[in-house]
């Protein structure tokens, strides 16, 4: 069984941002920090809230054509608060932070990483951290989706997946 964890969520958001022209890394990486020439977004998970979506989290069944069997779906709606804090070296300046924020906001306005739908994007003021020698702007994205598990006919859970929902 594959388990969805916060590291996976951070990686998916960082990959999405990188594909859309915003240099991004996971916050708290296993490896050491690398000094960058331009602005970079540090992706973290700040909060996760969930609630039931079906009767005892039961969402229904789906037919898996590959296996020829029915699978049961269990899950809940989740709201993730992600930190997308922007950092830039002194040479890049506050203008580099603003340009990165503009690209980030544009990328999230129309799309998002698979399984997450943006509900709110906000940021704080850009400040210079003398100790780190970096400009910093806190950015928060609130995203909605579903965390659901797929179970075989016998009740064994096969996978956990995050899915978004379509806005009508």
Short mmCIF file of C-alpha atoms in Angstrom, two decimals:
data_model
loop_
_atom_site.label_atom_id
_atom_site.label_comp_id
_atom_site.label_asym_id
_atom_site.label_seq_id
_atom_site.Cartn_x
_atom_site.Cartn_y
_atom_site.Cartn_z
CA UNK A 1 0.00 0.00 0.00
CA UNK A 2 1.31 3.46 -0.88
CA UNK A 3 0.77 6.05 1.81
CA UNK A 4 0.34 9.74 1.12
CA UNK A 5 2.37 11.85 3.49
CA UNK A 6 3.22 15.50 3.81
CA UNK A 7 6.59 15.00 2.12
CA UNK A 8 4.72 13.80 -1.01
CA UNK A 9 2.42 16.84 -0.89
CA UNK A 10 5.43 19.17 -0.62
CA UNK A 11 7.19 17.40 -3.50
CA UNK A 12 4.11 17.60 -5.76
CA UNK A 13 3.71 21.33 -5.13
CA UNK A 14 7.43 21.99 -5.69
CA UNK A 15 7.36 20.00 -8.96
CA UNK A 16 4.27 21.91 -10.12
CA UNK A 17 5.87 25.29 -9.38
CA UNK A 18 9.15 24.31 -11.09
CA UNK A 19 7.22 23.23 -14.22
CA UNK A 20 5.53 26.63 -14.21
CA UNK A 21 8.62 28.83 -14.00
CA UNK A 22 8.92 29.28 -10.23
CA UNK A 23 12.05 27.78 -8.72
CA UNK A 24 10.85 25.76 -5.73
CA UNK A 25 12.25 23.32 -3.18
CA UNK A 26 10.74 21.39 -0.31
CA UNK A 27 11.22 23.08 3.04
CA UNK A 28 13.24 21.05 5.50
CA UNK A 29 15.06 18.97 2.88
CA UNK A 30 17.18 15.98 3.84
CA UNK A 31 20.14 17.58 2.09
CA UNK A 32 21.74 20.87 3.07
CA UNK A 33 20.58 24.21 1.75
CA UNK A 34 22.00 25.49 -1.51
CA UNK A 35 22.61 29.19 -2.07
CA UNK A 36 20.55 30.38 -5.07
CA UNK A 37 21.12 33.22 -7.51
CA UNK A 38 17.42 34.07 -7.81
CA UNK A 39 14.22 33.82 -5.84
CA UNK A 40 13.08 30.41 -4.62
CA UNK A 41 9.86 29.16 -2.99
CA UNK A 42 10.23 26.91 0.06
CA UNK A 43 7.21 24.58 0.15
CA UNK A 44 5.92 23.40 3.54
CA UNK A 45 2.65 22.04 4.95
CA UNK A 46 1.40 24.31 7.71
CA UNK A 47 -1.96 22.68 8.45
CA UNK A 48 -4.28 19.90 7.34
CA UNK A 49 -7.97 19.71 8.17
CA UNK A 50 -10.29 16.89 7.14
CA UNK A 51 -13.89 15.99 7.47
CA UNK A 52 -16.13 13.09 6.52
CA UNK A 53 -17.62 13.19 3.04
CA UNK A 54 -19.76 10.04 2.98
CA UNK A 55 -21.47 7.61 5.33
CA UNK A 56 -18.62 6.43 7.59
CA UNK A 57 -16.23 7.82 4.97
CA UNK A 58 -17.69 5.47 2.32
CA UNK A 59 -17.76 7.22 -1.07
CA UNK A 60 -19.01 4.39 -3.28
CA UNK A 61 -17.59 1.90 -5.75
CA UNK A 62 -15.78 2.02 -9.07
CA UNK A 63 -15.05 -0.69 -11.60
CA UNK A 64 -11.38 -1.31 -12.37
CA UNK A 65 -11.19 -2.47 -15.98
CA UNK A 66 -7.57 -3.58 -15.60
CA UNK A 67 -8.39 -6.13 -12.89
CA UNK A 68 -12.05 -6.76 -13.79
CA UNK A 69 -13.08 -6.13 -10.18
CA UNK A 70 -15.08 -3.57 -8.26
CA UNK A 71 -13.22 -1.41 -5.78
CA UNK A 72 -14.69 0.44 -2.81
CA UNK A 73 -13.72 4.06 -2.16
CA UNK A 74 -13.36 5.56 1.32
CA UNK A 75 -12.27 9.09 1.98
CA UNK A 76 -12.70 12.56 3.28
CA UNK A 77 -12.45 16.13 2.11
CA UNK A 78 -9.22 17.82 3.17
CA UNK A 79 -8.08 21.40 3.35
CA UNK A 80 -4.31 21.89 3.26
CA UNK A 81 -2.60 25.12 4.22
CA UNK A 82 0.72 25.23 2.38
CA UNK A 83 3.60 27.60 3.01
CA UNK A 84 5.16 28.80 -0.25
CA UNK A 85 7.57 31.27 1.35
CA UNK A 86 9.80 33.15 -1.09
CA UNK A 87 13.48 33.82 -0.45
CA UNK A 88 15.94 35.78 -2.58
CA UNK A 89 19.58 36.84 -2.18
CA UNK A 90 20.42 40.48 -1.65
CA UNK A 91 21.47 40.90 -5.31
CA UNK A 92 18.04 39.76 -6.50
CA UNK A 93 16.27 42.13 -4.15
CA UNK A 94 12.65 42.75 -3.37
CA UNK A 95 11.93 43.09 -7.09
CA UNK A 96 13.01 39.45 -7.58
CA UNK A 97 10.64 38.38 -4.81
CA UNK A 98 7.78 40.31 -6.43
CA UNK A 99 8.47 38.77 -9.87
CA UNK A 100 8.53 35.26 -8.34
CA UNK A 101 5.27 35.93 -6.48
CA UNK A 102 3.62 37.14 -9.69
CA UNK A 103 4.66 33.92 -11.52
CA UNK A 104 3.53 31.79 -8.56
CA UNK A 105 0.12 33.49 -8.37
CA UNK A 106 -0.39 33.18 -12.12
CA UNK A 107 0.49 29.46 -12.11
CA UNK A 108 -1.90 28.71 -9.24
CA UNK A 109 -4.69 30.90 -10.64
CA UNK A 110 -5.50 28.50 -13.49
CA UNK A 111 -4.12 25.19 -12.36
CA UNK A 112 -2.47 23.44 -9.47
CA UNK A 113 -0.77 20.21 -8.61
CA UNK A 114 -2.85 17.14 -9.36
CA UNK A 115 -5.42 16.62 -6.66
CA UNK A 116 -5.46 20.12 -5.19
CA UNK A 117 -7.72 23.08 -5.97
CA UNK A 118 -6.57 26.53 -4.80
CA UNK A 119 -9.05 28.26 -2.51
CA UNK A 120 -6.98 31.17 -1.24
CA UNK A 121 -3.55 32.70 -1.84
CA UNK A 122 -2.11 35.35 0.45
CA UNK A 123 1.24 36.90 1.22
CA UNK A 124 2.91 39.16 3.72
CA UNK A 125 5.36 42.00 3.22
CA UNK A 126 8.84 41.47 1.85
CA UNK A 127 11.51 41.99 4.51
CA UNK A 128 15.27 41.66 4.58
CA UNK A 129 16.65 39.14 7.08
CA UNK A 130 20.08 40.54 7.99
CA UNK A 131 21.18 37.36 9.77
CA UNK A 132 20.45 35.13 6.74
CA UNK A 133 21.35 37.81 4.19
CA UNK A 134 18.12 37.10 2.29
CA UNK A 135 14.93 38.85 1.35
CA UNK A 136 11.86 36.92 2.57
CA UNK A 137 8.12 37.09 1.83
CA UNK A 138 5.75 34.68 3.61
CA UNK A 139 3.20 33.15 1.21
CA UNK A 140 0.27 30.90 2.13
CA UNK A 141 -1.90 28.81 -0.20
CA UNK A 142 -5.06 27.11 1.04
CA UNK A 143 -6.00 24.15 -1.18
CA UNK A 144 -8.92 21.73 -1.13
CA UNK A 145 -9.08 18.14 -2.29
CA UNK A 146 -10.01 14.64 -1.25
CA UNK A 147 -7.88 12.06 0.47
CA UNK A 148 -9.31 8.69 -0.40
CA UNK A 149 -8.41 5.04 -0.15
CA UNK A 150 -9.19 2.30 -2.64
CA UNK A 151 -10.14 -1.10 -1.25
CA UNK A 152 -10.50 -4.40 -3.08
CA UNK A 153 -13.68 -6.46 -2.83
CA UNK A 154 -12.23 -8.23 0.20
CA UNK A 155 -11.77 -4.92 2.04
CA UNK A 156 -7.99 -4.67 1.71
CA UNK A 157 -6.87 -1.09 1.14
CA UNK A 158 -4.89 -0.82 -2.09
CA UNK A 159 -3.83 2.82 -2.23
CA UNK A 160 -4.29 6.30 -0.74
CA UNK A 161 -4.70 9.16 -3.22
CA UNK A 162 -5.32 12.92 -3.12
CA UNK A 163 -7.86 14.16 -5.65
CA UNK A 164 -9.21 17.60 -6.35
CA UNK A 165 -12.79 18.47 -6.94
CA UNK A 166 -14.20 20.25 -9.94
CA UNK A 167 -15.70 23.68 -9.33
CA UNK A 168 -19.01 24.22 -11.16
#
